Every structure is written in structure tokens, then in C-alpha cells.
Coordinates of N, CA and C in Angstrom, one line a residue:
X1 N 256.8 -7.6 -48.7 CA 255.6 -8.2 -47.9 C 256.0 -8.3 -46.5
X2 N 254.7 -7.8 -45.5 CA 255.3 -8.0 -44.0 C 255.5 -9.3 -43.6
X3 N 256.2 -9.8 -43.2 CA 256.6 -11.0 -42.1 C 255.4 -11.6 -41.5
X4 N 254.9 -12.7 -42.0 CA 253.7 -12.9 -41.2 C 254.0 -13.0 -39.6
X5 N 252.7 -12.7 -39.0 CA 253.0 -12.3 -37.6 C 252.6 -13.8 -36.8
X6 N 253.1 -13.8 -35.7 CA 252.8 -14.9 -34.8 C 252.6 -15.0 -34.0
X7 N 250.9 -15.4 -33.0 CA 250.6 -15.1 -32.0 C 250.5 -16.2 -31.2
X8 N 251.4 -15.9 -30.1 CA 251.8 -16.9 -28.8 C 251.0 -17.0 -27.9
X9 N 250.1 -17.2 -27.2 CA 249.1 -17.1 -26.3 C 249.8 -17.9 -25.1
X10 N 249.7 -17.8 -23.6 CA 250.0 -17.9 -22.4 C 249.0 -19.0 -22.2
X11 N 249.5 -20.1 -21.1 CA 249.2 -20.9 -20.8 C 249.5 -22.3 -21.5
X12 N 248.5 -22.8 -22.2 CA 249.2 -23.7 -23.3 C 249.5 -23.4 -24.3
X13 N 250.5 -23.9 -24.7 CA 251.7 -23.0 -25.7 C 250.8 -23.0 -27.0
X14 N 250.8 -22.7 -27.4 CA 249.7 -22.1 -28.9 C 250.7 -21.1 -29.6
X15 N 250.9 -21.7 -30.9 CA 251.4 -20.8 -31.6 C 250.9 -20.7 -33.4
X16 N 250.4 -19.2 -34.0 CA 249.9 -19.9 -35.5 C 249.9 -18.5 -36.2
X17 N 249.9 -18.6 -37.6 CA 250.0 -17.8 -38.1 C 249.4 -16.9 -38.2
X18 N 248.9 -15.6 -38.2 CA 247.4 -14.4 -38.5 C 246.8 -14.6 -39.7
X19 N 247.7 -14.4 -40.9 CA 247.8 -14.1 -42.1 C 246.9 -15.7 -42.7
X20 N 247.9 -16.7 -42.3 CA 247.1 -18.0 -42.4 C 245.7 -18.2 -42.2
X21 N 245.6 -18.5 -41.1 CA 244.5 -18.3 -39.8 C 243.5 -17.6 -40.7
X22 N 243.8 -16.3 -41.3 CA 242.5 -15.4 -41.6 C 241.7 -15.8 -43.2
X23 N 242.8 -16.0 -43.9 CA 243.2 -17.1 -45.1 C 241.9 -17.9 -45.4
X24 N 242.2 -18.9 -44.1 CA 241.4 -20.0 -43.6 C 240.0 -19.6 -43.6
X25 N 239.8 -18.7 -42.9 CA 238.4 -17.9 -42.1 C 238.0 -17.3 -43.6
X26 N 238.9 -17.0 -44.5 CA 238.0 -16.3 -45.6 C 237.3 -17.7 -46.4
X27 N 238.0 -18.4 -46.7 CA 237.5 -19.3 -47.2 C 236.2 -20.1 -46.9
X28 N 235.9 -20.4 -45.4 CA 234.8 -20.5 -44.7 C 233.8 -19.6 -45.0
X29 N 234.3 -18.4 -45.3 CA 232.8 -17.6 -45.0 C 232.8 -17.5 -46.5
X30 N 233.5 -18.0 -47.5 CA 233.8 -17.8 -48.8 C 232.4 -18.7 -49.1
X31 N 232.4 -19.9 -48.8 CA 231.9 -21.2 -49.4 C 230.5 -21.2 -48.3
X32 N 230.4 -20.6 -47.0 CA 229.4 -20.6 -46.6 C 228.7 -19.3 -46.2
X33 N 229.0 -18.3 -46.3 CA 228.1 -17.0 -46.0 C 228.2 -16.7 -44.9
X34 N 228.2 -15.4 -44.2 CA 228.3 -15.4 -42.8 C 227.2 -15.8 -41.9
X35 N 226.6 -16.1 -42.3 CA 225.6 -16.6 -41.3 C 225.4 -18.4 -41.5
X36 N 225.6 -19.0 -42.4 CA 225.9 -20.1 -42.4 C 226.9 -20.4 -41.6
X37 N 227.8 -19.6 -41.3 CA 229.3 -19.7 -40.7 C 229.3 -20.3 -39.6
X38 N 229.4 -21.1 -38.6 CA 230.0 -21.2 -37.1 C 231.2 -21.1 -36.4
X39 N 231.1 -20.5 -35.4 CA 232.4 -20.8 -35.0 C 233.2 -22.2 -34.8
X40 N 232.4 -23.0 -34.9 CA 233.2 -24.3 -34.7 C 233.4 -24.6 -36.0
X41 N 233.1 -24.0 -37.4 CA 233.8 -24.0 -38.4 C 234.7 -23.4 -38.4
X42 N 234.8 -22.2 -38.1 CA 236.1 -21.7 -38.1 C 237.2 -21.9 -37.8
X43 N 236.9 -22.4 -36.6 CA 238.2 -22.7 -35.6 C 238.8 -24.2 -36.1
X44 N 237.9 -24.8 -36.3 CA 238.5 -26.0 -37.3 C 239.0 -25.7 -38.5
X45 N 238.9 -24.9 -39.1 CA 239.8 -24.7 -40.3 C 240.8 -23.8 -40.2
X46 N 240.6 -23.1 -39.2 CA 241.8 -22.1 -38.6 C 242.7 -22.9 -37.9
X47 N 242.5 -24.0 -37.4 CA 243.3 -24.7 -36.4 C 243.6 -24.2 -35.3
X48 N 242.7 -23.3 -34.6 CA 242.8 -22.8 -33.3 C 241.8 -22.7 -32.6
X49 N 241.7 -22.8 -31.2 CA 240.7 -22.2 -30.4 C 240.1 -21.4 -30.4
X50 N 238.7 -21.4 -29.6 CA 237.7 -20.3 -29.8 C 238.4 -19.2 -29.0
X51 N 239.2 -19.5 -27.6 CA 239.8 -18.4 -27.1 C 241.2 -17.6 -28.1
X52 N 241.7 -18.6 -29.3 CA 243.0 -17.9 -29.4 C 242.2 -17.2 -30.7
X53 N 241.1 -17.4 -30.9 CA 240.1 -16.7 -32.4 C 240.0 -15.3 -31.9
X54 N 239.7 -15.3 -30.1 CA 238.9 -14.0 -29.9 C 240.1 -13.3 -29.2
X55 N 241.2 -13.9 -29.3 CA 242.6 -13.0 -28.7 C 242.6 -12.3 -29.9
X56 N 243.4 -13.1 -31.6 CA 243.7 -12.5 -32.1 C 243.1 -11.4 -32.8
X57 N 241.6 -12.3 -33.3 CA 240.7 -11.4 -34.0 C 239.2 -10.4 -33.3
X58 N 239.0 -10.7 -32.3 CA 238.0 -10.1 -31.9 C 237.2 -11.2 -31.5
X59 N 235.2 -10.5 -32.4 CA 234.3 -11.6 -32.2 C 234.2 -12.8 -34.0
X60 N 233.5 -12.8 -33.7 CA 232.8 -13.6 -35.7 C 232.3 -12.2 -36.3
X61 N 232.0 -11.3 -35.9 CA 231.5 -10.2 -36.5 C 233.0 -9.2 -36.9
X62 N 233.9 -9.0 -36.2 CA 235.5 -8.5 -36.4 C 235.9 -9.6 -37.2
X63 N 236.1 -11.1 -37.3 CA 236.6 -11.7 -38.2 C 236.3 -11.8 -39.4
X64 N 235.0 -11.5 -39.4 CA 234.5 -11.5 -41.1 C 234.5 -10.1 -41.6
X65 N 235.1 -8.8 -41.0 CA 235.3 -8.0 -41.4 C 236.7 -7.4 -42.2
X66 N 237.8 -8.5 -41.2 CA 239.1 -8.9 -41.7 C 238.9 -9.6 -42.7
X67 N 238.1 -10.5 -42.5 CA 238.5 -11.6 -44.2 C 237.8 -11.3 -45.3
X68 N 236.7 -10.1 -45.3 CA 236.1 -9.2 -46.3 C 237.4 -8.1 -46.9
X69 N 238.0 -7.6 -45.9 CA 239.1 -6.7 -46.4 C 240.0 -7.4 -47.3
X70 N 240.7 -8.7 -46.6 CA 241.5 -9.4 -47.2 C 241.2 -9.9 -48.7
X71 N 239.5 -10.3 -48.6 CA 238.9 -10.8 -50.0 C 239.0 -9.6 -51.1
X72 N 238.7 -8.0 -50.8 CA 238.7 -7.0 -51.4 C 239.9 -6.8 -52.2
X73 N 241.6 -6.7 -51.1 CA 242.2 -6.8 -51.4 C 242.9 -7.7 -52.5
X74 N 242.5 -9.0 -51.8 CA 243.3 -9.9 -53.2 C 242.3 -10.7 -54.1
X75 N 241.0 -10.6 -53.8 CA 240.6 -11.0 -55.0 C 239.9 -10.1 -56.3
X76 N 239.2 -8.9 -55.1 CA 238.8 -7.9 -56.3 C 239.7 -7.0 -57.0
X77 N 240.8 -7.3 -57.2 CA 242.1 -6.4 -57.4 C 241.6 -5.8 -59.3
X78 N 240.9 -6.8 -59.7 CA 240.3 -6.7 -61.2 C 239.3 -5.4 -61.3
X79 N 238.9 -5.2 -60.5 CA 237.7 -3.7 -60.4 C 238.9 -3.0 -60.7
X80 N 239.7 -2.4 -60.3 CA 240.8 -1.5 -60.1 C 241.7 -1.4 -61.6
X81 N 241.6 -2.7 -62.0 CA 242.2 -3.0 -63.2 C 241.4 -2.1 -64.3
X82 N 239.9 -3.1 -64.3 CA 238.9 -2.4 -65.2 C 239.1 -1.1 -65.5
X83 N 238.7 -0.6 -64.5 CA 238.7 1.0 -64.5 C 239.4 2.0 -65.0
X84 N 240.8 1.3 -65.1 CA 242.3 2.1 -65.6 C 242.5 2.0 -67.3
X85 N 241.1 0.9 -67.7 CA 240.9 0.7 -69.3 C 241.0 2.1 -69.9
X86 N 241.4 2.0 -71.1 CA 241.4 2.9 -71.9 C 240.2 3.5 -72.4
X87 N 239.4 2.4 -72.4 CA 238.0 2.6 -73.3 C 237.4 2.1 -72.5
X88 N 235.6 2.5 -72.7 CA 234.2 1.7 -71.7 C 234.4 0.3 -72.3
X89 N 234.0 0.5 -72.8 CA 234.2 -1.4 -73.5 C 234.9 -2.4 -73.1
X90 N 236.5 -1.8 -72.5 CA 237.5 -2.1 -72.2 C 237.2 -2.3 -70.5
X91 N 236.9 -1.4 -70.2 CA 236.6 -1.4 -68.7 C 235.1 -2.4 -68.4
X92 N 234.6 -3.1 -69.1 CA 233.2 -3.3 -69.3 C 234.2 -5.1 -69.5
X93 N 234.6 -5.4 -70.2 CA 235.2 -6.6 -70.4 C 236.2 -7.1 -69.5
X94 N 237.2 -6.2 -68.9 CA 237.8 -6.8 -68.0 C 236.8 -6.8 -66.6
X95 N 236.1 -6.2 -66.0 CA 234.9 -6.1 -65.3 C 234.6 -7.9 -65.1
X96 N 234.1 -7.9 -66.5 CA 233.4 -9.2 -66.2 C 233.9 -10.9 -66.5
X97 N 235.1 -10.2 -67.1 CA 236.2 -11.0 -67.6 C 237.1 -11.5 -65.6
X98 N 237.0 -10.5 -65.2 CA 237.6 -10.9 -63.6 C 237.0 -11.1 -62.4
X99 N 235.4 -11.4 -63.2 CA 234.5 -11.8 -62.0 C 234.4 -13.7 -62.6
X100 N 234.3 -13.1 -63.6 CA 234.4 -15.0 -63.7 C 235.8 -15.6 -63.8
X101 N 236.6 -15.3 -63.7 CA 238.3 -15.6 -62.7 C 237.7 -16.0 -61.1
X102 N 237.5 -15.1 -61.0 CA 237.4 -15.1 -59.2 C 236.2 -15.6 -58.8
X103 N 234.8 -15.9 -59.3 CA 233.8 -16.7 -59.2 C 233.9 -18.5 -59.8
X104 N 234.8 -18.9 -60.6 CA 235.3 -19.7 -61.1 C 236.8 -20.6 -60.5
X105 N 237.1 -19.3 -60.2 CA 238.8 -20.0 -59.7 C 239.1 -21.2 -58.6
X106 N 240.1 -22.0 -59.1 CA 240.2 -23.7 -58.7 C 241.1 -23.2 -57.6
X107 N 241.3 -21.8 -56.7 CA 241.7 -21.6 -55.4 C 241.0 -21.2 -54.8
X108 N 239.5 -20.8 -54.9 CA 238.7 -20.7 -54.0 C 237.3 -21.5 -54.3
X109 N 236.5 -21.0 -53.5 CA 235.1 -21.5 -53.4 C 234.4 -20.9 -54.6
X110 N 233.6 -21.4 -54.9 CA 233.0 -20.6 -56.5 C 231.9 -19.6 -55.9
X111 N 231.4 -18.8 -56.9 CA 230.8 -17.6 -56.5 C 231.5 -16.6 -55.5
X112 N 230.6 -15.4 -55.2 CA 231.3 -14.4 -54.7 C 231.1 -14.0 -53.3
X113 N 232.0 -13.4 -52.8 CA 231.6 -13.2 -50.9 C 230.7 -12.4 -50.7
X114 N 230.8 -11.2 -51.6 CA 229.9 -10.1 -51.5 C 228.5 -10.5 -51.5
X115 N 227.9 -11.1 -52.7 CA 226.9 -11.9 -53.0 C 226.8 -12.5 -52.0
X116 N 226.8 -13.7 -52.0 CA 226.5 -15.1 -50.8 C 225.9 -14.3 -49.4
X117 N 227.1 -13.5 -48.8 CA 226.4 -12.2 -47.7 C 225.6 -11.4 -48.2
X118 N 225.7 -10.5 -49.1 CA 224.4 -9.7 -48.9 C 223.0 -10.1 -49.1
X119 N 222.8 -11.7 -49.9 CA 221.4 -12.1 -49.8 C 221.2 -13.2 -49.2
X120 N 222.2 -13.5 -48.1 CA 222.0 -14.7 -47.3 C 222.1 -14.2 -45.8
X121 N 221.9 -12.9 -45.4 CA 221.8 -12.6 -44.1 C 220.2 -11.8 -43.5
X122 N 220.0 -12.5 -42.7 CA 219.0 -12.1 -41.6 C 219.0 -10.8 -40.7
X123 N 217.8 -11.0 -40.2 CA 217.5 -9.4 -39.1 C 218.9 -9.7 -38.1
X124 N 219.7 -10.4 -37.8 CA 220.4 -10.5 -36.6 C 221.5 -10.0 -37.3
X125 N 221.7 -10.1 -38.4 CA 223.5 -9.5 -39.4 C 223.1 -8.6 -40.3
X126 N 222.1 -8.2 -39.9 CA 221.6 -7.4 -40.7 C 223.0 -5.7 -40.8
X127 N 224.0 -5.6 -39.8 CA 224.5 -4.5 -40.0 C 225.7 -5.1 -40.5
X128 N 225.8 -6.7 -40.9 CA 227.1 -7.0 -42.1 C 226.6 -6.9 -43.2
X129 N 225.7 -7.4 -43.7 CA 224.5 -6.7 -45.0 C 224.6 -5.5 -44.9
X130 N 224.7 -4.6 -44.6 CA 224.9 -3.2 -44.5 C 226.3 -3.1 -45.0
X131 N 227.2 -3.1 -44.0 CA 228.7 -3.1 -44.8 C 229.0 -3.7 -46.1
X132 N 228.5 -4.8 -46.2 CA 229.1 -5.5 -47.5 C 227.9 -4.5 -48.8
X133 N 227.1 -4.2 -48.1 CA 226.8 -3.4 -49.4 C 226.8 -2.0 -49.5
X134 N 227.1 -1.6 -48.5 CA 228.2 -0.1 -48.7 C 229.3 0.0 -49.5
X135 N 230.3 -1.6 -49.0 CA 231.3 -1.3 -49.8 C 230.6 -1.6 -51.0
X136 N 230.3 -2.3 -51.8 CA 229.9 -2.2 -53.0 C 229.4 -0.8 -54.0
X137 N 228.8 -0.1 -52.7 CA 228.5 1.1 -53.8 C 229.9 2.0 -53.8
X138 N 230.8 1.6 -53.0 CA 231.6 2.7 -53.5 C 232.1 2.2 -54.8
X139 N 232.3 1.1 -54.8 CA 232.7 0.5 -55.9 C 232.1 0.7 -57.1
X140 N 231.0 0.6 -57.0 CA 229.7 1.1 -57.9 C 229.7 2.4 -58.8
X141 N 230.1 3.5 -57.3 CA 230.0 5.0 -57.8 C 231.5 4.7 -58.7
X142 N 232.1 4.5 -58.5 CA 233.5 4.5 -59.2 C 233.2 4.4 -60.3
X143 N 232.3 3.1 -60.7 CA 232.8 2.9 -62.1 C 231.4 4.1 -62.3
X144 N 230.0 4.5 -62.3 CA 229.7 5.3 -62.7 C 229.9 6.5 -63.3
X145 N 231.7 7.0 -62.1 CA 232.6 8.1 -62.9 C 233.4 7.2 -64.1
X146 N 233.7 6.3 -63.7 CA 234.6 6.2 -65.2 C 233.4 6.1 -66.4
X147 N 232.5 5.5 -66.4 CA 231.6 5.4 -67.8 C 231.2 7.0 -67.9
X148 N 230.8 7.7 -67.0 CA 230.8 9.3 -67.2 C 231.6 9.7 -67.6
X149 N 232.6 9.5 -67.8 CA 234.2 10.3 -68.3 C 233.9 9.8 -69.9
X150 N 233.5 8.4 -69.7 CA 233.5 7.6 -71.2 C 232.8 8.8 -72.4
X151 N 231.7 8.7 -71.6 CA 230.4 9.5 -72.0 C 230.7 10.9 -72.4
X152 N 231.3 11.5 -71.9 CA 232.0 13.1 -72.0 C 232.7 12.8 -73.0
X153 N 233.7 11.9 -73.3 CA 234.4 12.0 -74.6 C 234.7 11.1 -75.3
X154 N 233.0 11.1 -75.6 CA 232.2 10.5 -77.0 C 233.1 9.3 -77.1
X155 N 233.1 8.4 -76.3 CA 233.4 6.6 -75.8 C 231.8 6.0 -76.2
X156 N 231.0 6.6 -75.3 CA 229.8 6.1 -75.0 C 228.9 7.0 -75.9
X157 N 227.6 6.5 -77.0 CA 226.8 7.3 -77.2 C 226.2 8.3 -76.3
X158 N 225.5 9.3 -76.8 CA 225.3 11.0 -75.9 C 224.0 10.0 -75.3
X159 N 222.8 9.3 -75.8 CA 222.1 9.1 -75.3 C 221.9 8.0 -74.6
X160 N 223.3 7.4 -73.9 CA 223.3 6.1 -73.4 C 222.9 6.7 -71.9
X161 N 222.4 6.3 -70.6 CA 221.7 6.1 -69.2 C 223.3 5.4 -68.4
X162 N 224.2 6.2 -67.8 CA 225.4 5.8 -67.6 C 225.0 5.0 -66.2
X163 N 224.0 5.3 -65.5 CA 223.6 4.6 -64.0 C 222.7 3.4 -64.4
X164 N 221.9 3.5 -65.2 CA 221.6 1.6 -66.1 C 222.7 1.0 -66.7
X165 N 223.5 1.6 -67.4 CA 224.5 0.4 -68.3 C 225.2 -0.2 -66.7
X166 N 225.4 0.7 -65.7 CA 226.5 0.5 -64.8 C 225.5 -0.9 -63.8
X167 N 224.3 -0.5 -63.7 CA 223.2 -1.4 -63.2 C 223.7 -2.8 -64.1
X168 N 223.4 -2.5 -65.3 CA 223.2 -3.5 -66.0 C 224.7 -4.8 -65.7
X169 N 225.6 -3.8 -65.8 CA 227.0 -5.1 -65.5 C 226.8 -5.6 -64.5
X170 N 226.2 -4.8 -63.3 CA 226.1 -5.7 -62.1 C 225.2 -6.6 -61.8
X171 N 224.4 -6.3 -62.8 CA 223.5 -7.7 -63.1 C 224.3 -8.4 -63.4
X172 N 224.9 -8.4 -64.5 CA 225.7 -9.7 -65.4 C 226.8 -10.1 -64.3
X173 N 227.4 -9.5 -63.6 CA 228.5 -9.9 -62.5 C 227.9 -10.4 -61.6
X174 N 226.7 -10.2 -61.2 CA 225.8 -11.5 -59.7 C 225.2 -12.4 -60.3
X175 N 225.1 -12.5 -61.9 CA 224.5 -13.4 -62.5 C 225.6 -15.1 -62.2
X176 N 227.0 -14.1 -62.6 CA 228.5 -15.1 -63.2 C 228.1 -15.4 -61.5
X177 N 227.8 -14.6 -60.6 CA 228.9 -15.0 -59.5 C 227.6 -16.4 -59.1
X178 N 226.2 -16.1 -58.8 CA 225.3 -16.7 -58.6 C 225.5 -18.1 -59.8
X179 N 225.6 -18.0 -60.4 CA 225.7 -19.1 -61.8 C 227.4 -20.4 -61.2
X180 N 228.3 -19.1 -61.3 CA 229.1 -19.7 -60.7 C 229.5 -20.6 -59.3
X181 N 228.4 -20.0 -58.4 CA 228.2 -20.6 -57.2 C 227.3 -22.0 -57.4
X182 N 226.4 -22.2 -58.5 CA 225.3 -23.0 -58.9 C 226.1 -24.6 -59.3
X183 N 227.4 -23.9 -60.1 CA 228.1 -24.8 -60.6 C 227.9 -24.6 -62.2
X184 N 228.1 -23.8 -62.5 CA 228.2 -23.4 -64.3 C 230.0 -23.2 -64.4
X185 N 230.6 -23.7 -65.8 CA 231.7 -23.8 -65.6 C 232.5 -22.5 -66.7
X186 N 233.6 -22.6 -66.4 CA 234.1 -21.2 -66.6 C 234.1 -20.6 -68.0
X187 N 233.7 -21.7 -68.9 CA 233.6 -22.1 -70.4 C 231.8 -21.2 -70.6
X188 N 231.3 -21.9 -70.2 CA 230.1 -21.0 -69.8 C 230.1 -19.9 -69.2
X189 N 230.3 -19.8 -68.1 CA 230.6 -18.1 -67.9 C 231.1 -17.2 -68.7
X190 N 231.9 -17.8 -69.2 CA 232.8 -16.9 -70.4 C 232.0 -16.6 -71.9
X191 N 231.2 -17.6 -72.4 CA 230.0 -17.3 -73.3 C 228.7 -16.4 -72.6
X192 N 229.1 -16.6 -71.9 CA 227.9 -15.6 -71.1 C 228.1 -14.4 -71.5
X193 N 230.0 -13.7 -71.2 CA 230.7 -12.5 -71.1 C 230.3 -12.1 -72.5
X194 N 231.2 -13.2 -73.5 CA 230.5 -12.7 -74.8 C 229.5 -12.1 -75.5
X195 N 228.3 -13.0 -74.6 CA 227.4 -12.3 -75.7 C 226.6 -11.0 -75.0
X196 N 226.9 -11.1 -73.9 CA 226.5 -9.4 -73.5 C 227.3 -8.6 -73.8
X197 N 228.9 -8.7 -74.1 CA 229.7 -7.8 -74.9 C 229.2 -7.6 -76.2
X198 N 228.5 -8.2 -77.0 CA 227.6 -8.4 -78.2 C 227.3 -7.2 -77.9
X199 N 226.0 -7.2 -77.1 CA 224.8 -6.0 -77.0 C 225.5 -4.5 -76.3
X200 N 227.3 -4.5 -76.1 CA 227.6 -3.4 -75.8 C 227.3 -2.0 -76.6
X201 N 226.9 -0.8 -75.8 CA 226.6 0.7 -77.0 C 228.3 1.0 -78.0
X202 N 228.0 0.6 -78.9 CA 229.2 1.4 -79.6 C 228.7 3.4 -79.4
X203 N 229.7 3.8 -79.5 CA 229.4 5.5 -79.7 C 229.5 5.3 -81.3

């Protein structure tokens, strides 16, 4: 792991972590959406100034593009997992088995970043609603190849709609994440998982 880095700023001595610092800022935009966000939230939970925010990171629009990366990286690490399943089923259960982990989890804010931003931003953020739902469809098309591969060797019935079933989990995953955000607890979420694993297509 790199060395977290430490930025010194001139004049009054200021000194603080990046890695921390950004940590902080995901969390913020975690529990409040980017447009709820303020800067004077941030900087209060980052423990730094508005000038040492826009040394290190940019503007609020560059910060929340780092703390989206950072969220991708460590919390959606479970998409990546799914996908390497053996079987659809398999990839279909840990899917939503790792959204209510990370929609539920007692280290962060409940529900999801992706979510919270893409239906809580206005005409003014309108081009971070754009990114955060970009990245989603890559993510998207991915799994539509893995359930296509499913499909090709007879995993999935011949007559199953591989771009509905793939719709359909992401229904069930903005449901956990929205539900989760509501305050539904993980016990529940997890009966939720269940019984739409119920109605999975056997081949």
C-alpha cells in the first residue's frame, strides 16, 4: 500500500492526510448526495480549509469525483467478485448479497452513492448525473456479458431476455440500496435477497 501522502501548505502550517481527508469527503457525500453537500460540510469533516480543499483536490466537482473512484474501488469490489461466479445464479447472489453488505454496513452511511446522486441531482450537476451513470452502465454491460456467456452454455434457459433479468437485479439492488437508505435492516434486506433468488430461471 502507498504511504499515505501529506500535504503541507505555506503560510500557516497546515498539515493532513489525502487519503484521510478524501475518506472523510466520501462519507459526506455518502450520507448526503452531491448536491446536498456543502463545502462547509466538507471541510468540517475533512478538517481543513476551503483553501487547503482546493490546493489538494481541486473544486467540489473534482472532489466528488475522487471520492466516487475511491467508493468504486473499496466498496463495490463485490461486482467484480459476482462476475467471476461459476454459475448465473451464483453471480446473481453474490450481486445482491454485496449490495446489502455495503448498503447496510455499520462503516458507512446506509444506502448507496451511486443511487443518492443519480436521483438527487438537479439541472446545475447535471454532468455528475451523467458520470455516475456512465459508470454504472459499464458496469451494467459487464454483467450483461457474463449472463450471456451464462446463456450460451445452457446456465440460463434459451428463452430467458438476458438485458431484463440484468434490469431486473438492478431493480432489486436500488430497491436494497433505497430501502437501506430508508432504514430497513440487514435482516430484511437479506429476506428480500431470498425471495427473489426464489423466482431465479433455473435452465
Amino acid at each position: 500500500m502507498n504511504k499515505p501522502e501529506l500535504v503541507v501548505h505555506r503560510g500557516r502550517p497546515r498539515e493532513f492526510c489525502v487519503e484521510q481527508a478524501l475518506a472523510q469527503a466520501l462519507r459526506v457525500f455518502w450520507s448526503k448526495g452531491y448536491e446536498g453537500t456543502s463545502l462547509n460540510d466538507l471541510t468540517k469533516a475533512m478538517g481543513i480549509t476551503r483553501p487547503s480543499l482546493y490546493a489538494a483536490f481541486g473544486n467540489k466537482e473534482a472532489l466528488f469525483r475522487k471520492a466516487l473512484e475511491l467508493y468504486e474501488r473499496e466498496k463495490l469490489e463485490y461486482i467484480g467478485r459476482a462476475l467471476a461466479q461459476p454459475t448465473a445464479r451464483g453471480v446473481a447472489e453474490v450481486l445482491l448479497r454485496g449490495a446489502v453488505d455495503n448498503a447496510s454496513s455499520s462503516e458507512g452511511p446506509h444506502g448507496c452513492l451511486g443511487v443518492i446522486t443519480s436521483v438527487a441531482c438537479g439541472a446545475e450537476s447535471q454532468s455528475i448525473r451523467e458520470e455516475v451513470l456512465e459508470r454504472g452502465k459499464v458496469a451494467k454491460r459487464a454483467l450483461i456479458d457474463r449472463l450471456e456467456r451464462a446463456k450460451a452454455e445452457g446456465d440460463l434457459p434459451a428463452n430467458v431476455e438476458v438485458e431484463a433479468l440484468t434490469n431486473l437485479l438492478y431493480a432489486v439492488v436500488q430497491g436494497i440500496c433505497i430501502q437501506a437508505g430508508a432504514g430497513a435492516s440487514r435482516e430484511e434486506l437479506n429476506r428480500m435477497v431470498d425471495t427473489g433468488l426464489m423466482l431465479w430461471p433455473n435452465a
